[in-house]
Amino acid sequence: MCTLEGPASYEEDVKKSRFLALAWPVSEVEQALTHFAAASDPEATHNCWAYRIGAQYRFNDDGEPGGTAGRPILQAIEGQGLDQVAVLVIRWFGGIKLGAGGLVRAYSGAAAQCLRLAPKRVIIPSRLVETAVVFADLARCQAFVLGQGAEVMAEHYDGEGVSWVLKVPESALDSVRRGLVDMTRGKAPWKVQDEAGDAG
């Protein structure tokens, strides 16, 4: 699966109506909704959107006939095998009605072309892991986990060392765990959380 490298946009006119598609990589629902709220044009006729983040998805027709805007945008996301993506399509009505089929083609077409042109990156499945190391092992352990492709998502220092939440690629979970066990002589705790944000 892939997501977008960064924000993307595409604009086209269909029978005098202007359609502007905006797309973003997102890892959380709140992030998608924030993008929609910030980018929507209150003076436009319709601000229709969809997002897919793993098993979570939602779409909104914003006053267009049911099934003619939000769902086609979602299908454009899914049709290109994308995940962790949010798409907003803004329409300024030009005076000519498009009909249900025309609306589906216009919304799905603008969304699909925006996504097609956008640079992509592969989503690396990853997990969040809680662990801790003492100060004596900190420098070696940090260099090791970063070298394995892990990211430090949160850290907390106390009198003995540091507690980390690491985002570890699933393919590197075993090697990171074994490496920390070796470097800390078995003292580093290891707790894998249920799910992690996957964009990597």
XYZ file of N, CA and C in Angstrom:
600
model
N 0.845 -1.192 0.000
C 0.000 0.000 0.000
C 0.886 1.250 0.000
N 0.336 2.320 -0.596
C 1.059 3.585 -0.644
C 0.191 4.698 -0.076
N 0.860 5.777 0.321
C 0.171 7.015 0.653
C 0.845 8.120 -0.145
N 0.470 9.366 0.082
C 1.055 10.474 -0.662
C 2.323 10.963 0.028
N 3.233 11.482 -0.779
C 4.466 12.063 -0.240
C 4.169 13.374 0.485
N 3.157 14.093 0.005
C 2.790 15.381 0.595
C 1.492 15.857 -0.012
N 1.075 17.101 0.282
C -0.168 17.623 -0.270
C -0.114 17.685 -1.795
N -1.307 17.576 -2.415
C -1.395 17.629 -3.873
C -2.675 18.356 -4.265
N -2.706 18.894 -5.487
C -3.909 19.567 -5.965
C -4.049 19.395 -7.469
N -5.283 19.506 -7.934
C -5.594 19.401 -9.360
C -6.892 20.154 -9.607
N -6.934 20.904 -10.703
C -8.117 21.707 -10.990
C -8.555 21.480 -12.432
N -9.879 21.425 -12.653
C -10.391 21.331 -14.012
C -11.796 21.927 -14.078
N -12.194 22.317 -15.290
C -13.543 22.825 -15.532
C -14.351 21.769 -16.266
N -15.583 21.559 -15.813
C -16.504 20.634 -16.470
C -17.807 21.385 -16.706
N -18.106 21.679 -17.970
C -19.329 22.408 -18.336
C -19.535 23.636 -17.459
N -18.493 24.451 -17.406
C -18.490 25.743 -16.706
C -18.445 25.643 -15.183
N -18.572 24.447 -14.606
C -18.338 24.284 -13.173
C -16.842 24.052 -12.949
N -16.306 24.695 -11.916
C -14.885 24.506 -11.604
C -14.758 23.517 -10.458
N -13.871 22.535 -10.635
C -13.610 21.517 -9.609
C -12.144 21.615 -9.192
N -11.917 21.770 -7.896
C -10.558 21.805 -7.347
C -10.422 20.632 -6.383
N -9.521 19.706 -6.703
C -9.261 18.555 -5.829
C -7.994 18.824 -5.019
N -8.086 18.605 -3.715
C -6.954 18.755 -2.801
C -6.786 17.447 -2.049
N -5.552 16.976 -1.921
C -5.305 15.685 -1.260
C -4.135 15.813 -0.293
N -4.207 15.014 0.784
C -3.164 15.039 1.819
C -2.891 13.623 2.325
N -1.669 13.356 2.752
C -1.424 12.137 3.533
C -1.877 12.389 4.967
N -2.584 11.446 5.560
C -3.072 11.606 6.935
C -2.894 10.294 7.684
N -2.659 10.379 8.996
C -2.525 9.171 9.805
C -3.646 9.043 10.829
N -4.432 10.132 11.023
C -5.524 10.109 11.992
C -6.741 10.808 11.408
N -7.925 10.392 11.857
C -9.179 10.990 11.385
C -9.203 12.491 11.672
N -8.765 12.896 12.868
C -8.784 14.306 13.235
C -7.955 15.144 12.268
N -6.862 14.568 11.800
C -5.999 15.255 10.846
C -6.751 15.507 9.535
N -7.477 14.486 9.054
C -8.258 14.634 7.825
C -9.311 15.726 7.988
N -10.048 15.687 9.094
C -11.116 16.657 9.307
C -10.570 18.076 9.451
N -9.391 18.210 10.038
C -8.754 19.525 10.154
C -8.405 20.079 8.785
N -7.856 19.227 7.903
C -7.556 19.659 6.528
C -8.825 20.107 5.817
N -9.899 19.326 5.935
C -11.146 19.670 5.262
C -11.676 21.020 5.750
N -11.645 21.218 7.070
C -12.167 22.465 7.642
C -11.341 23.672 7.190
N -10.024 23.497 7.140
C -9.138 24.611 6.797
C -9.201 24.964 5.310
N -9.374 23.956 4.452
C -9.287 24.190 3.008
C -10.635 24.423 2.335
N -11.738 24.068 2.989
C -13.057 24.262 2.380
C -13.304 25.744 2.120
N -13.987 26.030 1.018
C -14.318 27.401 0.644
C -15.795 27.648 0.946
N -16.108 28.495 1.938
C -17.515 28.726 2.283
C -18.304 29.373 1.146
N -17.601 29.974 0.182
C -18.296 30.602 -0.942
C -18.487 29.646 -2.113
N -17.892 28.450 -2.020
C -18.090 27.454 -3.085
C -19.483 26.841 -2.960
N -19.945 26.201 -4.038
C -21.263 25.575 -4.021
C -21.252 24.316 -3.168
N -20.198 23.526 -3.285
C -20.097 22.269 -2.530
C -18.643 22.022 -2.149
N -18.439 21.482 -0.937
C -17.124 21.027 -0.472
C -17.292 19.551 -0.094
N -16.979 18.662 -1.023
C -17.218 17.223 -0.836
C -15.899 16.526 -0.546
N -15.943 15.485 0.290
C -14.670 14.873 0.697
C -14.818 13.395 1.029
N -13.655 12.771 1.159
C -13.578 11.379 1.610
C -12.188 11.140 2.165
N -12.099 10.167 3.080
C -10.778 9.738 3.553
C -10.805 8.239 3.785
N -9.627 7.633 3.696
C -9.424 6.243 4.117
C -8.161 6.185 4.937
N -8.283 5.634 6.171
C -7.132 5.435 7.055
C -7.269 4.025 7.607
N -6.604 3.078 6.980
C -6.746 1.680 7.384
C -8.180 1.231 7.198
N -8.790 0.715 8.269
C -10.181 0.245 8.189
C -11.177 1.385 8.336
N -10.706 2.578 8.652
C -11.606 3.715 8.847
C -11.773 4.489 7.546
N -13.022 4.778 7.197
C -13.264 5.620 6.025
C -14.573 6.364 6.218
N -14.696 7.490 5.540
C -15.921 8.272 5.598
C -15.968 9.175 4.383
N -17.164 9.567 3.970
C -17.289 10.497 2.849
C -18.481 11.405 3.078
N -18.507 12.540 2.365
C -19.541 13.553 2.567
C -19.892 14.165 1.217
N -21.194 14.177 0.876
C -21.661 14.749 -0.395
C -21.919 16.260 -0.319
N -21.988 16.833 0.878
C -22.181 18.272 1.080
C -23.255 18.866 0.167
N -24.420 18.234 0.152
C -25.543 18.809 -0.579
C -25.714 18.331 -2.006
N -24.716 17.661 -2.562
C -24.899 17.044 -3.878
C -25.828 15.834 -3.702
N -26.498 15.397 -4.788
C -27.361 14.204 -4.667
C -26.580 13.018 -4.092
N -27.227 12.250 -3.219
C -26.564 11.143 -2.523
C -25.823 10.209 -3.461
N -24.582 9.915 -3.118
C -23.778 8.960 -3.889
C -23.095 9.537 -5.115
N -23.221 10.857 -5.357
C -22.635 11.421 -6.580
C -21.301 12.128 -6.352
N -20.877 12.282 -5.084
C -19.662 13.060 -4.829
C -18.712 12.358 -3.856
N -19.131 12.214 -2.589
C -18.237 11.645 -1.580
C -17.811 10.221 -1.889
N -18.788 9.374 -2.232
C -18.438 7.977 -2.524
C -17.519 7.851 -3.745
N -17.784 8.572 -4.858
C -16.836 8.513 -5.981
C -15.422 8.978 -5.618
N -15.317 9.956 -4.702
C -13.984 10.391 -4.252
C -13.302 9.249 -3.500
N -14.052 8.586 -2.605
C -13.499 7.440 -1.869
C -13.077 6.339 -2.836
N -13.885 6.075 -3.853
C -13.550 5.038 -4.835
C -12.296 5.397 -5.624
N -12.060 6.694 -5.835
C -10.819 7.123 -6.500
C -9.602 6.805 -5.630
N -9.744 7.002 -4.317
C -8.654 6.662 -3.390
C -8.385 5.161 -3.438
N -9.458 4.376 -3.292
C -9.317 2.916 -3.252
C -8.875 2.353 -4.592
N -9.328 2.967 -5.676
C -8.998 2.469 -7.016
C -7.515 2.552 -7.337
N -6.807 3.431 -6.620
C -5.358 3.550 -6.844
C -4.554 2.862 -5.745
N -5.255 2.058 -4.925
C -4.566 1.290 -3.895
C -3.918 2.152 -2.824
N -4.535 3.287 -2.517
C -3.954 4.212 -1.545
C -4.597 4.050 -0.174
N -3.842 4.395 0.846
C -4.326 4.369 2.220
C -3.763 5.601 2.919
N -4.358 5.943 4.059
C -3.919 7.106 4.824
C -3.930 8.363 3.957
N -5.076 8.549 3.268
C -5.236 9.662 2.332
C -6.583 10.343 2.572
N -6.588 11.667 2.490
C -7.812 12.461 2.559
C -7.900 13.322 1.300
N -9.105 13.396 0.707
C -9.298 14.178 -0.517
C -10.534 15.063 -0.367
N -10.364 16.331 -0.677
C -11.453 17.309 -0.712
C -11.607 17.777 -2.150
N -12.843 17.745 -2.673
C -13.109 18.299 -4.000
C -14.118 19.435 -3.843
N -13.679 20.644 -4.216
C -14.504 21.843 -4.099
C -15.109 22.146 -5.463
N -16.425 22.429 -5.490
C -17.095 22.748 -6.751
C -17.711 24.143 -6.690
N -17.425 24.912 -7.725
C -18.090 26.187 -7.930
C -19.026 26.000 -9.119
N -20.331 26.054 -8.894
C -21.334 25.767 -9.923
C -21.289 26.821 -11.027
N -21.295 26.345 -12.278
C -21.171 27.251 -13.424
C -22.462 27.513 -14.161
N -23.596 27.001 -13.646
C -24.866 27.304 -14.283
C -25.440 26.185 -15.127
N -24.644 25.152 -15.409
C -25.122 24.026 -16.215
C -25.167 22.784 -15.333
N -26.354 22.186 -15.187
C -26.475 20.973 -14.372
C -25.803 19.801 -15.077
N -25.116 18.979 -14.303
C -24.353 17.863 -14.876
C -25.123 16.551 -14.838
N -26.171 16.453 -14.018
C -26.868 15.175 -13.853
C -26.064 14.245 -12.959
N -26.724 13.194 -12.471
C -26.063 12.289 -11.521
C -24.808 11.656 -12.120
N -24.907 11.130 -13.319
C -23.737 10.492 -13.950
C -22.612 11.481 -14.181
N -22.952 12.691 -14.592
C -21.932 13.713 -14.823
C -21.234 14.123 -13.538
N -22.009 14.196 -12.445
C -21.402 14.533 -11.152
C -20.431 13.445 -10.697
N -20.858 12.186 -10.824
C -19.972 11.073 -10.441
C -18.673 11.146 -11.233
N -18.787 11.353 -12.539
C -17.575 11.410 -13.390
C -16.701 12.603 -13.020
N -17.330 13.745 -12.731
C -16.559 14.951 -12.432
C -15.821 14.826 -11.091
N -16.526 14.371 -10.061
C -15.888 14.255 -8.749
C -14.836 13.149 -8.725
N -15.181 11.982 -9.272
C -14.205 10.883 -9.271
C -13.026 11.221 -10.177
N -13.307 11.883 -11.301
C -12.237 12.227 -12.236
C -11.254 13.222 -11.653
N -11.770 14.273 -10.995
C -10.880 15.272 -10.393
C -10.042 14.647 -9.278
N -10.698 13.831 -8.428
C -9.972 13.184 -7.333
C -8.916 12.224 -7.863
N -9.310 11.408 -8.844
C -8.383 10.405 -9.387
C -7.183 11.063 -10.055
N -7.411 12.132 -10.809
C -6.298 12.799 -11.496
C -5.364 13.464 -10.488
N -5.932 14.057 -9.440
C -5.110 14.652 -8.381
C -4.203 13.595 -7.766
N -4.780 12.436 -7.438
C -4.012 11.357 -6.804
C -3.012 10.735 -7.776
N -3.404 10.632 -9.040
C -2.522 10.021 -10.047
C -1.243 10.835 -10.212
N -1.383 12.172 -10.167
C -0.241 13.056 -10.400
C 0.627 13.240 -9.154
N 0.104 12.894 -7.990
C 0.819 13.151 -6.728
C 1.944 12.142 -6.510
N 3.106 12.600 -6.029
C 4.176 11.658 -5.653
C 3.714 10.762 -4.505
N 4.085 9.470 -4.575
C 3.652 8.482 -3.573
C 4.855 7.963 -2.785
N 4.546 7.374 -1.649
C 5.564 6.630 -0.902
C 4.918 5.390 -0.312
N 5.731 4.361 -0.176
C 5.240 3.079 0.337
C 4.981 3.197 1.836
N 3.876 2.623 2.289
C 3.581 2.570 3.718
C 4.314 1.363 4.305
N 5.144 1.629 5.294
C 5.888 0.555 5.956
C 5.120 0.159 7.218
N 4.549 -1.053 7.266
C 3.824 -1.463 8.477
C 4.746 -1.396 9.690
N 4.257 -0.786 10.764
C 5.100 -0.613 11.945
C 4.257 -0.775 13.204
N 4.942 -0.940 14.315
C 4.285 -1.091 15.625
C 4.932 -0.144 16.621
N 4.161 0.262 17.604
C 4.705 1.075 18.692
C 5.173 0.155 19.810
N 6.365 0.415 20.302
C 6.980 -0.402 21.339
C 7.403 0.497 22.491
N 7.092 0.065 23.718
C 7.546 0.770 24.914
C 8.773 0.046 25.467
N 9.828 0.808 25.718
C 11.041 0.223 26.283
C 11.753 1.287 27.110
N 12.828 0.910 27.764
C 13.595 1.851 28.589
C 15.031 1.373 28.682
N 15.970 2.322 28.764
C 17.386 1.979 28.935
C 18.011 2.928 29.956
N 19.035 2.447 30.638
C 19.744 3.286 31.606
C 20.736 4.180 30.869
N 21.190 5.243 31.559
C 22.075 6.217 30.910
C 23.334 5.574 30.343
N 23.877 4.569 31.025
C 25.125 3.947 30.565
C 24.964 3.302 29.187
N 23.741 2.861 28.862
C 23.501 2.182 27.584
C 22.854 3.093 26.539
N 22.547 4.326 26.928
C 21.703 5.184 26.091
C 22.283 5.440 24.702
N 23.510 5.903 24.620
C 24.073 6.297 23.319
C 24.118 5.112 22.346
N 24.619 3.956 22.843
C 24.708 2.772 21.964
C 23.334 2.307 21.519
N 22.371 2.277 22.457
C 21.027 1.787 22.138
C 20.308 2.716 21.165
N 20.482 4.023 21.377
C 19.808 4.960 20.483
C 20.355 4.844 19.066
N 21.672 4.776 18.931
C 22.268 4.623 17.602
C 21.786 3.324 16.945
N 21.664 2.271 17.740
C 21.233 0.971 17.204
C 19.792 1.021 16.699
N 18.858 1.533 17.529
C 17.446 1.502 17.113
C 17.212 2.402 15.905
N 17.877 3.557 15.854
C 17.726 4.430 14.699
C 18.309 3.770 13.452
N 19.388 3.046 13.617
C 19.995 2.329 12.499
C 19.124 1.205 11.960
N 18.188 0.715 12.779
C 17.259 -0.333 12.359
C 15.996 0.244 11.712
N 15.945 1.566 11.549
C 14.786 2.196 10.918
C 13.683 2.571 11.880
N 13.954 2.451 13.195
C 12.945 2.832 14.192
C 12.985 4.341 14.423
N 11.866 4.880 14.898
C 11.786 6.297 15.249
C 11.416 6.420 16.722
N 11.990 7.427 17.394
C 11.602 7.722 18.771
C 10.384 8.638 18.721
N 9.222 8.112 19.125
C 7.975 8.885 19.075
C 7.760 9.686 20.360
N 8.263 9.175 21.480
C 8.153 9.884 22.763
C 9.286 9.411 23.652
N 9.784 10.301 24.515
C 10.827 9.907 25.459
C 10.638 10.654 26.768
N 10.973 9.957 27.860
C 10.831 10.529 29.203
C 12.068 10.159 30.024
N 12.755 11.169 30.518
C 13.958 10.946 31.313
C 13.617 10.941 32.802
N 14.290 10.066 33.529
C 14.196 10.088 34.998
C 15.617 9.961 35.554
N 15.754 9.651 36.820
C 17.070 9.600 37.447
C 17.948 8.468 36.947
N 17.366 7.458 36.326
C 18.146 6.282 35.911
C 18.434 6.214 34.417
N 17.552 6.802 33.613
C 17.754 6.704 32.175
C 16.559 7.283 31.430
N 16.207 6.635 30.339
C 15.137 7.151 29.485
C 14.125 6.045 29.182
N 12.834 6.421 29.169
C 11.774 5.528 28.683
C 11.384 6.008 27.292
N 11.276 5.085 26.362
C 10.946 5.428 24.983
C 9.645 4.787 24.541
N 8.943 5.483 23.640
C 7.966 4.840 22.767
C 8.593 4.888 21.373
N 8.870 3.725 20.837
C 9.511 3.614 19.527
C 8.503 3.176 18.472
N 8.620 3.713 17.275
C 7.860 3.203 16.133
C 8.828 2.337 15.336
N 8.575 1.032 15.342
C 9.521 0.062 14.772
C 8.878 -0.619 13.564
N 9.561 -0.637 12.399
C 9.029 -1.411 11.274
C 8.793 -2.856 11.698
N 7.646 -3.415 11.290
C 7.325 -4.783 11.697
C 8.438 -5.763 11.319
N 9.072 -5.526 10.177
C 10.128 -6.435 9.724
C 11.365 -6.388 10.618
N 11.486 -5.324 11.431
C 12.672 -5.173 12.287
C 12.377 -5.431 13.761
N 11.134 -5.812 14.102
C 10.779 -5.989 15.519
C 11.707 -6.960 16.232
N 11.933 -8.142 15.647
C 12.761 -9.152 16.308
C 14.201 -8.695 16.476
N 14.763 -8.097 15.426
C 16.174 -7.701 15.513
C 16.360 -6.556 16.509
N 15.388 -5.614 16.580
C 15.502 -4.522 17.551
C 15.386 -5.081 18.973
N 14.441 -5.978 19.184
C 14.274 -6.575 20.522
C 15.536 -7.326 20.945
N 16.063 -8.162 20.054
C 17.273 -8.934 20.388
C 18.463 -8.020 20.658
N 18.591 -6.980 19.842
C 19.699 -6.049 20.020
C 19.639 -5.328 21.353
N 18.434 -4.883 21.748
C 18.299 -4.200 23.037
C 18.548 -5.152 24.197
N 18.086 -6.386 24.071
C 18.351 -7.389 25.113
C 19.862 -7.571 25.276
N 20.583 -7.715 24.162
C 22.034 -7.916 24.216
C 22.746 -6.710 24.827
N 22.377 -5.503 24.369
C 23.102 -4.307 24.803
C 22.808 -3.928 26.256
N 21.651 -4.333 26.767
C 21.293 -3.973 28.151
C 21.389 -5.173 29.088
N 21.967 -6.281 28.584
C 22.085 -7.511 29.368
C 20.715 -7.944 29.904
N 19.698 -7.834 29.038
C 18.359 -8.307 29.370
C 17.542 -7.373 30.229
N 18.021 -6.149 30.437
C 17.305 -5.252 31.363
C 16.281 -4.344 30.678
N 16.300 -4.244 29.346
C 15.363 -3.347 28.658
C 13.991 -4.006 28.565
N 12.946 -3.389 29.164
C 11.603 -3.945 28.999
C 11.168 -3.826 27.534
N 10.167 -4.613 27.152
C 9.732 -4.637 25.747
C 8.236 -4.902 25.713
N 7.469 -3.871 25.394
C 6.013 -4.037 25.311
C 5.528 -3.477 23.980
N 4.979 -4.361 23.144
C 4.453 -3.949 21.837
C 3.000 -3.525 22.025
N 2.706 -2.279 21.623
C 1.322 -1.812 21.692
C 0.509 -2.447 20.575
N -0.822 -2.346 20.693
C -1.704 -3.033 19.739
C -1.523 -2.574 18.313
N -1.529 -1.263 18.094
C -1.442 -0.750 16.743
C -0.524 0.457 16.729
N 0.015 0.760 15.541
C 0.834 1.944 15.371
C 0.391 2.663 14.101
N 0.650 3.977 14.045
C 0.471 4.683 12.783
C 1.476 4.124 11.791
N 1.060 3.921 10.547
C 1.875 3.139 9.628
C 2.698 3.924 8.628
N 2.426 5.189 8.457
C 3.142 5.889 7.379
C 4.619 5.935 7.708
N 5.427 5.443 6.801
C 6.856 5.417 7.088
C 7.678 5.687 5.874
